[in-house]
PDB file of C-alpha atoms in Angstrom:
ATOM      1  CA  ASP A   1      -9.889   1.789 -19.867  1.00 54.00           C
ATOM      2  CA  THR A   2     -12.989   4.014 -20.271  1.00 78.00           C
ATOM      3  CA  GLY A   3     -12.649   4.615 -16.526  1.00 93.00           C
ATOM      4  CA  VAL A   4     -15.473   4.596 -14.107  1.00 96.00           C
ATOM      5  CA  SER A   5     -18.545   5.752 -15.323  1.00 97.00           C
ATOM      6  CA  GLN A   6     -21.478   6.747 -13.303  1.00 98.00           C
ATOM      7  CA  ASN A   7     -25.136   7.427 -14.094  1.00 97.00           C
ATOM      8  CA  PRO A   8     -26.851   9.879 -14.030  1.00 97.00           C
ATOM      9  CA  ARG A   9     -24.792  12.958 -13.218  1.00 96.00           C
ATOM     10  CA  HIS A  10     -27.355  14.851 -11.511  1.00 97.00           C
ATOM     11  CA  LYS A  11     -30.616  13.975 -10.368  1.00 98.00           C
ATOM     12  CA  ILE A  12     -33.550  16.108  -8.451  1.00 98.00           C
ATOM     13  CA  THR A  13     -35.972  14.437  -6.562  1.00 98.00           C
ATOM     14  CA  LYS A  14     -39.056  15.135  -4.294  1.00 98.00           C
ATOM     15  CA  ARG A  15     -38.435  14.074  -0.633  1.00 97.00           C
ATOM     16  CA  GLY A  16     -39.836  10.641  -0.174  1.00 97.00           C
ATOM     17  CA  GLN A  17     -39.331   9.445  -3.279  1.00 98.00           C
ATOM     18  CA  ASN A  18     -36.934   6.665  -4.246  1.00 98.00           C
ATOM     19  CA  VAL A  19     -33.952   6.937  -6.539  1.00 98.00           C
ATOM     20  CA  THR A  20     -31.070   4.683  -8.199  1.00 98.00           C
ATOM     21  CA  PHE A  21     -27.806   5.407  -9.228  1.00 97.00           C
ATOM     22  CA  ARG A  22     -25.829   2.869 -11.746  1.00 98.00           C
ATOM     23  CA  CYS A  23     -22.089   2.869 -11.514  1.00 98.00           C
ATOM     24  CA  ASP A  24     -20.178   0.912 -14.146  1.00 97.00           C
ATOM     25  CA  PRO A  25     -16.379   0.121 -12.893  1.00 96.00           C
ATOM     26  CA  ILE A  26     -13.286  -0.741 -15.088  1.00 94.00           C
ATOM     27  CA  SER A  27     -13.323  -3.641 -16.420  1.00 91.00           C
ATOM     28  CA  GLU A  28     -10.989  -5.781 -14.844  1.00 86.00           C
ATOM     29  CA  HIS A  29     -11.437  -4.104 -11.286  1.00 91.00           C
ATOM     30  CA  ASN A  30     -13.100  -6.767  -8.926  1.00 90.00           C
ATOM     31  CA  ARG A  31     -13.588  -4.279  -5.951  1.00 92.00           C
ATOM     32  CA  LEU A  32     -16.234  -1.725  -6.432  1.00 94.00           C
ATOM     33  CA  TYR A  33     -16.955   1.247  -3.704  1.00 94.00           C
ATOM     34  CA  TRP A  34     -19.146   3.707  -2.971  1.00 96.00           C
ATOM     35  CA  TYR A  35     -18.719   6.725  -1.180  1.00 95.00           C
ATOM     36  CA  ARG A  36     -20.582   9.788  -0.012  1.00 96.00           C
ATOM     37  CA  GLN A  37     -19.417  13.274  -0.258  1.00 97.00           C
ATOM     38  CA  THR A  38     -21.257  16.462   1.013  1.00 96.00           C
ATOM     39  CA  LEU A  39     -19.847  20.345   0.538  1.00 93.00           C
ATOM     40  CA  GLY A  40     -16.771  21.112   2.015  1.00 92.00           C
ATOM     41  CA  GLN A  41     -15.855  17.716   3.405  1.00 95.00           C
ATOM     42  CA  GLY A  42     -13.853  14.558   1.777  1.00 95.00           C
ATOM     43  CA  PRO A  43     -15.495  11.451   0.452  1.00 95.00           C
ATOM     44  CA  GLU A  44     -17.101   8.945   3.086  1.00 93.00           C
ATOM     45  CA  PHE A  45     -17.112   5.247   2.683  1.00 92.00           C
ATOM     46  CA  LEU A  46     -20.534   3.825   2.424  1.00 93.00           C
ATOM     47  CA  THR A  47     -20.136   0.203   1.011  1.00 93.00           C
ATOM     48  CA  TYR A  48     -17.821  -2.140  -0.798  1.00 90.00           C
ATOM     49  CA  PHE A  49     -17.982  -5.109  -3.024  1.00 92.00           C
ATOM     50  CA  GLN A  50     -15.604  -7.365  -3.952  1.00 90.00           C
ATOM     51  CA  ASN A  51     -16.989  -9.158  -7.507  1.00 91.00           C
ATOM     52  CA  GLU A  52     -20.751  -9.857  -6.371  1.00 92.00           C
ATOM     53  CA  ALA A  53     -20.217  -9.770  -2.955  1.00 92.00           C
ATOM     54  CA  GLN A  54     -20.839  -6.967  -0.434  1.00 91.00           C
ATOM     55  CA  LEU A  55     -18.155  -7.245   2.286  1.00 88.00           C
ATOM     56  CA  GLU A  56     -18.601  -4.125   4.396  1.00 86.00           C
ATOM     57  CA  LYS A  57     -21.245  -1.291   5.151  1.00 88.00           C
ATOM     58  CA  SER A  58     -20.723   1.663   6.951  1.00 88.00           C
ATOM     59  CA  ARG A  59     -22.890   2.940   9.599  1.00 86.00           C
ATOM     60  CA  LEU A  60     -23.757   5.687   7.434  1.00 81.00           C
ATOM     61  CA  LEU A  61     -26.011   2.983   4.919  1.00 85.00           C
ATOM     62  CA  SER A  62     -29.135   3.585   7.014  1.00 89.00           C
ATOM     63  CA  ASP A  63     -31.469   0.899   6.189  1.00 93.00           C
ATOM     64  CA  ARG A  64     -33.347   2.976   3.365  1.00 96.00           C
ATOM     65  CA  PHE A  65     -30.053   2.559   1.402  1.00 96.00           C
ATOM     66  CA  SER A  66     -29.176  -0.664  -0.524  1.00 96.00           C
ATOM     67  CA  ALA A  67     -26.551  -1.685  -3.058  1.00 96.00           C
ATOM     68  CA  GLU A  68     -26.004  -4.127  -5.318  1.00 96.00           C
ATOM     69  CA  ARG A  69     -23.531  -5.618  -7.806  1.00 96.00           C
ATOM     70  CA  PRO A  70     -25.079  -8.369  -9.874  1.00 91.00           C
ATOM     71  CA  LYS A  71     -22.799 -10.935 -11.556  1.00 86.00           C
ATOM     72  CA  GLY A  72     -19.992  -8.845 -10.319  1.00 85.00           C
ATOM     73  CA  SER A  73     -19.899  -6.050 -12.969  1.00 91.00           C
ATOM     74  CA  PHE A  74     -22.059  -3.037 -12.712  1.00 96.00           C
ATOM     75  CA  SER A  75     -23.424  -1.510  -9.418  1.00 97.00           C
ATOM     76  CA  THR A  76     -26.726   0.185  -8.526  1.00 98.00           C
ATOM     77  CA  LEU A  77     -27.236   2.233  -5.382  1.00 98.00           C
ATOM     78  CA  GLU A  78     -30.728   2.811  -4.073  1.00 97.00           C
ATOM     79  CA  ILE A  79     -32.139   5.397  -1.465  1.00 97.00           C
ATOM     80  CA  GLN A  80     -35.786   4.661  -0.446  1.00 97.00           C
ATOM     81  CA  ARG A  81     -37.701   7.420   1.206  1.00 97.00           C
ATOM     82  CA  THR A  82     -35.241   9.930   0.208  1.00 97.00           C
ATOM     83  CA  GLU A  83     -34.821  12.882   3.207  1.00 97.00           C
ATOM     84  CA  GLN A  84     -33.235  16.403   2.455  1.00 96.00           C
ATOM     85  CA  GLY A  85     -30.297  15.109   4.326  1.00 95.00           C
ATOM     86  CA  ASP A  86     -29.561  12.821   1.605  1.00 97.00           C
ATOM     87  CA  SER A  87     -28.503  15.524  -0.847  1.00 97.00           C
ATOM     88  CA  ALA A  88     -25.178  15.099  -1.325  1.00 97.00           C
ATOM     89  CA  MET A  89     -22.277  13.924  -4.235  1.00 97.00           C
ATOM     90  CA  TYR A  90     -22.257   9.872  -4.684  1.00 98.00           C
ATOM     91  CA  LEU A  91     -19.268   8.594  -5.666  1.00 98.00           C
ATOM     92  CA  CYS A  92     -18.333   5.225  -7.098  1.00 97.00           C
ATOM     93  CA  ALA A  93     -14.775   4.198  -7.435  1.00 96.00           C
ATOM     94  CA  SER A  94     -12.915   0.496  -8.544  1.00 95.00           C
ATOM     95  CA  THR A  95      -9.844  -0.690  -8.181  1.00 91.00           C
ATOM     96  CA  PRO A  96      -8.250  -4.081  -8.896  1.00 86.00           C
ATOM     97  CA  ASP A  97      -7.349  -7.082  -6.289  1.00 74.00           C
ATOM     98  CA  THR A  98      -3.890  -5.841  -5.727  1.00 70.00           C
ATOM     99  CA  SER A  99      -4.106  -2.350  -4.733  1.00 77.00           C
ATOM    100  CA  PRO A 100      -5.569   0.146  -2.420  1.00 77.00           C
ATOM    101  CA  ARG A 101      -5.507   2.930  -4.888  1.00 86.00           C
ATOM    102  CA  LEU A 102      -8.842   3.944  -5.872  1.00 91.00           C
ATOM    103  CA  SER A 103     -10.158   4.996  -9.345  1.00 94.00           C
ATOM    104  CA  PHE A 104     -13.220   7.473  -8.984  1.00 96.00           C
ATOM    105  CA  GLY A 105     -16.132   8.254 -11.339  1.00 97.00           C
ATOM    106  CA  SER A 106     -17.407  11.614 -11.697  1.00 96.00           C
ATOM    107  CA  GLY A 107     -20.192  11.011  -9.127  1.00 97.00           C
ATOM    108  CA  THR A 108     -23.921  11.629  -9.175  1.00 98.00           C
ATOM    109  CA  ARG A 109     -24.891  14.448  -7.519  1.00 97.00           C
ATOM    110  CA  LEU A 110     -28.502  14.187  -5.616  1.00 98.00           C
ATOM    111  CA  THR A 111     -30.627  17.046  -4.589  1.00 98.00           C
ATOM    112  CA  VAL A 112     -33.678  16.292  -2.456  1.00 98.00           C
ATOM    113  CA  VAL A 113     -36.225  19.170  -2.157  1.00 96.00           C
TER     114      VAL A 113
ATOM    115  CA  GLU B   1     -10.251   5.716  15.050  1.00 67.00           C
ATOM    116  CA  ASP B   2      -8.633   6.725  11.984  1.00 70.00           C
ATOM    117  CA  GLN B   3      -8.244  10.590  11.617  1.00 88.00           C
ATOM    118  CA  VAL B   4      -6.866  12.677   8.803  1.00 94.00           C
ATOM    119  CA  THR B   5      -6.733  16.335   9.169  1.00 96.00           C
ATOM    120  CA  GLN B   6      -5.777  18.585   6.543  1.00 97.00           C
ATOM    121  CA  SER B   7      -4.646  22.259   6.716  1.00 96.00           C
ATOM    122  CA  PRO B   8      -5.070  25.022   5.671  1.00 97.00           C
ATOM    123  CA  GLU B   9      -8.709  24.466   4.452  1.00 97.00           C
ATOM    124  CA  ALA B  10      -8.352  27.344   2.109  1.00 97.00           C
ATOM    125  CA  LEU B  11      -5.393  28.440   0.102  1.00 98.00           C
ATOM    126  CA  ARG B  12      -4.849  31.525  -2.197  1.00 98.00           C
ATOM    127  CA  LEU B  13      -1.769  32.031  -3.553  1.00 97.00           C
ATOM    128  CA  GLN B  14      -0.439  34.094  -6.401  1.00 97.00           C
ATOM    129  CA  GLU B  15       0.949  32.373  -9.802  1.00 97.00           C
ATOM    130  CA  GLY B  16       4.563  31.314  -8.922  1.00 97.00           C
ATOM    131  CA  GLU B  17       3.960  31.663  -5.225  1.00 97.00           C
ATOM    132  CA  SER B  18       5.186  28.239  -3.829  1.00 97.00           C
ATOM    133  CA  SER B  19       3.386  26.854  -0.910  1.00 98.00           C
ATOM    134  CA  SER B  20       2.815  23.379   1.110  1.00 98.00           C
ATOM    135  CA  LEU B  21      -0.359  21.511   2.307  1.00 98.00           C
ATOM    136  CA  ASN B  22      -0.274  19.869   5.125  1.00 98.00           C
ATOM    137  CA  CYS B  23      -2.002  16.551   6.109  1.00 98.00           C
ATOM    138  CA  SER B  24      -1.635  14.934   9.605  1.00 97.00           C
ATOM    139  CA  TYR B  25      -2.756  11.445  10.560  1.00 94.00           C
ATOM    140  CA  THR B  26      -3.387   9.029  13.194  1.00 90.00           C
ATOM    141  CA  VAL B  27      -3.787   5.522  12.006  1.00 83.00           C
ATOM    142  CA  SER B  28      -2.589   2.072  13.224  1.00 79.00           C
ATOM    143  CA  GLY B  29      -0.741   0.070  10.521  1.00 79.00           C
ATOM    144  CA  LEU B  30      -0.104   2.805   7.607  1.00 83.00           C
ATOM    145  CA  ARG B  31      -0.919   0.877   4.699  1.00 84.00           C
ATOM    146  CA  GLY B  32      -0.383   3.685   2.180  1.00 90.00           C
ATOM    147  CA  LEU B  33      -1.142   7.443   1.850  1.00 94.00           C
ATOM    148  CA  PHE B  34      -2.845   8.947  -1.121  1.00 95.00           C
ATOM    149  CA  TRP B  35      -2.728  12.529  -2.367  1.00 97.00           C
ATOM    150  CA  TYR B  36      -6.019  13.051  -4.545  1.00 97.00           C
ATOM    151  CA  ARG B  37      -6.988  16.012  -6.875  1.00 98.00           C
ATOM    152  CA  GLN B  38     -10.737  17.175  -7.160  1.00 97.00           C
ATOM    153  CA  ASP B  39     -12.038  19.402  -9.658  1.00 96.00           C
ATOM    154  CA  PRO B  40     -15.683  21.003  -8.894  1.00 93.00           C
ATOM    155  CA  GLY B  41     -17.957  19.032 -10.096  1.00 91.00           C
ATOM    156  CA  LYS B  42     -15.915  15.969 -10.504  1.00 93.00           C
ATOM    157  CA  GLY B  43     -14.856  12.949  -8.871  1.00 95.00           C
ATOM    158  CA  PRO B  44     -10.947  12.708  -7.395  1.00 96.00           C
ATOM    159  CA  GLU B  45      -8.177  11.898  -9.415  1.00 96.00           C
ATOM    160  CA  PHE B  46      -5.356   9.854  -8.018  1.00 95.00           C
ATOM    161  CA  LEU B  47      -1.852  11.751  -7.459  1.00 96.00           C
ATOM    162  CA  PHE B  48       0.714   9.931  -5.792  1.00 94.00           C
ATOM    163  CA  THR B  49       0.763   6.947  -3.130  1.00 94.00           C
ATOM    164  CA  LEU B  50       3.364   6.709  -0.337  1.00 95.00           C
ATOM    165  CA  TYR B  51       4.052   3.907   1.743  1.00 91.00           C
ATOM    166  CA  SER B  52       6.965   4.651   4.197  1.00 92.00           C
ATOM    167  CA  ALA B  53       8.541   7.637   6.208  1.00 93.00           C
ATOM    168  CA  GLY B  54      11.087   9.544   3.901  1.00 96.00           C
ATOM    169  CA  GLU B  55       9.293   8.776   0.677  1.00 96.00           C
ATOM    170  CA  GLU B  56       8.995  11.184  -1.766  1.00 97.00           C
ATOM    171  CA  LYS B  57       6.731  11.358  -4.880  1.00 97.00           C
ATOM    172  CA  GLU B  58       6.917  14.232  -7.629  1.00 97.00           C
ATOM    173  CA  LYS B  59       4.811  15.084 -10.792  1.00 94.00           C
ATOM    174  CA  GLU B  60       5.356  18.299 -12.389  1.00 95.00           C
ATOM    175  CA  ARG B  61       4.779  21.141 -10.128  1.00 96.00           C
ATOM    176  CA  LEU B  62       3.736  18.913  -7.086  1.00 97.00           C
ATOM    177  CA  LYS B  63       5.841  16.930  -4.811  1.00 98.00           C
ATOM    178  CA  ALA B  64       4.635  14.825  -1.587  1.00 98.00           C
ATOM    179  CA  THR B  65       6.464  13.847   1.262  1.00 98.00           C
ATOM    180  CA  LEU B  66       5.942  11.783   4.255  1.00 96.00           C
ATOM    181  CA  THR B  67       6.738  11.419   7.775  1.00 94.00           C
ATOM    182  CA  LYS B  68       5.353   9.121  10.488  1.00 90.00           C
ATOM    183  CA  LYS B  69       2.706  11.691  11.363  1.00 92.00           C
ATOM    184  CA  GLU B  70       2.064  13.993   8.197  1.00 96.00           C
ATOM    185  CA  SER B  71       2.363  14.278   4.833  1.00 97.00           C
ATOM    186  CA  PHE B  72       3.269  17.532   2.809  1.00 98.00           C
ATOM    187  CA  LEU B  73       2.389  18.230  -0.655  1.00 98.00           C
ATOM    188  CA  HIS B  74       4.523  20.995  -1.761  1.00 98.00           C
ATOM    189  CA  ILE B  75       3.593  23.100  -4.698  1.00 97.00           C
ATOM    190  CA  THR B  76       6.433  24.930  -6.868  1.00 97.00           C
ATOM    191  CA  ALA B  77       5.804  27.993  -8.963  1.00 97.00           C
ATOM    192  CA  PRO B  78       1.624  27.362  -9.243  1.00 97.00           C
ATOM    193  CA  LYS B  79      -0.087  27.914 -12.172  1.00 97.00           C
ATOM    194  CA  PRO B  80      -4.233  29.013 -12.473  1.00 97.00           C
ATOM    195  CA  GLU B  81      -4.731  25.571 -13.746  1.00 97.00           C
ATOM    196  CA  ASP B  82      -3.519  24.008 -10.585  1.00 97.00           C
ATOM    197  CA  SER B  83      -6.738  25.421  -8.657  1.00 98.00           C
ATOM    198  CA  ALA B  84      -8.467  22.672  -7.229  1.00 98.00           C
ATOM    199  CA  THR B  85      -9.401  20.615  -4.120  1.00 98.00           C
ATOM    200  CA  TYR B  86      -6.595  18.665  -2.984  1.00 98.00           C
ATOM    201  CA  LEU B  87      -7.776  15.648  -0.546  1.00 98.00           C
ATOM    202  CA  CYS B  88      -5.359  13.174   1.409  1.00 97.00           C
ATOM    203  CA  ALA B  89      -6.460   9.833   2.371  1.00 95.00           C
ATOM    204  CA  VAL B  90      -4.994   7.055   4.199  1.00 92.00           C
ATOM    205  CA  ALA B  91      -5.511   3.108   4.192  1.00 86.00           C
ATOM    206  CA  GLN B  92      -4.798   0.683   6.930  1.00 74.00           C
ATOM    207  CA  PHE B  93      -3.259  -2.784   7.298  1.00 65.00           C
ATOM    208  CA  SER B  94      -6.486  -4.174   9.378  1.00 58.00           C
ATOM    209  CA  GLY B  95      -9.766  -4.546   8.076  1.00 56.00           C
ATOM    210  CA  SER B  96     -11.536  -6.183   5.446  1.00 52.00           C
ATOM    211  CA  ALA B  97     -12.660  -3.468   3.545  1.00 55.00           C
ATOM    212  CA  ARG B  98      -9.284  -1.685   2.815  1.00 61.00           C
ATOM    213  CA  GLN B  99     -11.355   1.716   2.177  1.00 75.00           C
ATOM    214  CA  LEU B 100      -9.705   4.852   2.290  1.00 87.00           C
ATOM    215  CA  THR B 101     -10.340   7.255   4.786  1.00 90.00           C
ATOM    216  CA  PHE B 102      -9.753  10.898   3.842  1.00 94.00           C
ATOM    217  CA  GLY B 103      -9.560  14.316   4.999  1.00 96.00           C
ATOM    218  CA  SER B 104     -11.840  17.095   4.524  1.00 97.00           C
ATOM    219  CA  GLY B 105      -9.695  18.796   1.694  1.00 97.00           C
ATOM    220  CA  THR B 106      -7.616  21.663   1.107  1.00 98.00           C
ATOM    221  CA  GLN B 107      -9.115  24.437  -1.502  1.00 97.00           C
ATOM    222  CA  LEU B 108      -6.441  25.856  -3.778  1.00 98.00           C
ATOM    223  CA  THR B 109      -6.812  28.996  -5.696  1.00 98.00           C
ATOM    224  CA  VAL B 110      -4.179  30.420  -7.728  1.00 98.00           C
ATOM    225  CA  LEU B 111      -4.309  33.823  -8.890  1.00 97.00           C
ATOM    226  CA  PRO B 112      -3.050  34.951 -12.282  1.00 95.00           C
TER     227      PRO B 112
END
């Protein structure tokens, strides 16, 4: 069990650019979640996959955001035309079918300048 | 809508000074209440899950308790390494996503 891995750890981008983050969940976990966390706040749910199927998306996930999980393994989160309000920590978490307990990665810190 | 409120927002303790953090929640059909610890620049790390009122869990200097409306995280004789943000979250029975709803956290600082 190597834990949930996220890359990159930090990303600085100019407003209007596109960015993509990657998450590798724990290998036997078939549920994968993306959360966003801003300073002084708890994580907020963005979207959720069961295997390769994206089953739910939060209202926070605007049309500029897209997430994929091809083959039910790693996942990517893409933000198009970034805005300063997108600056946050993007957290990925995974869990097996039988438990709501999430195992989190270390996150990707996005700064939009 | 589910709500999770944590208090205080920040807490400074002297080493050895015991205290409690509060998490109050309003949710229909509680599936579980979770406590996580988060260090700066890192993802949350799981501490406890509580499922029913009256349940208690302990780990080293931490003890979590649950009632029908709130949970407490008691810290006994804390050490500087206990400094972190403590997050509480609830999972509910209904809903397909089974995602957790988090509070804003309590930032704990333990001074030597």
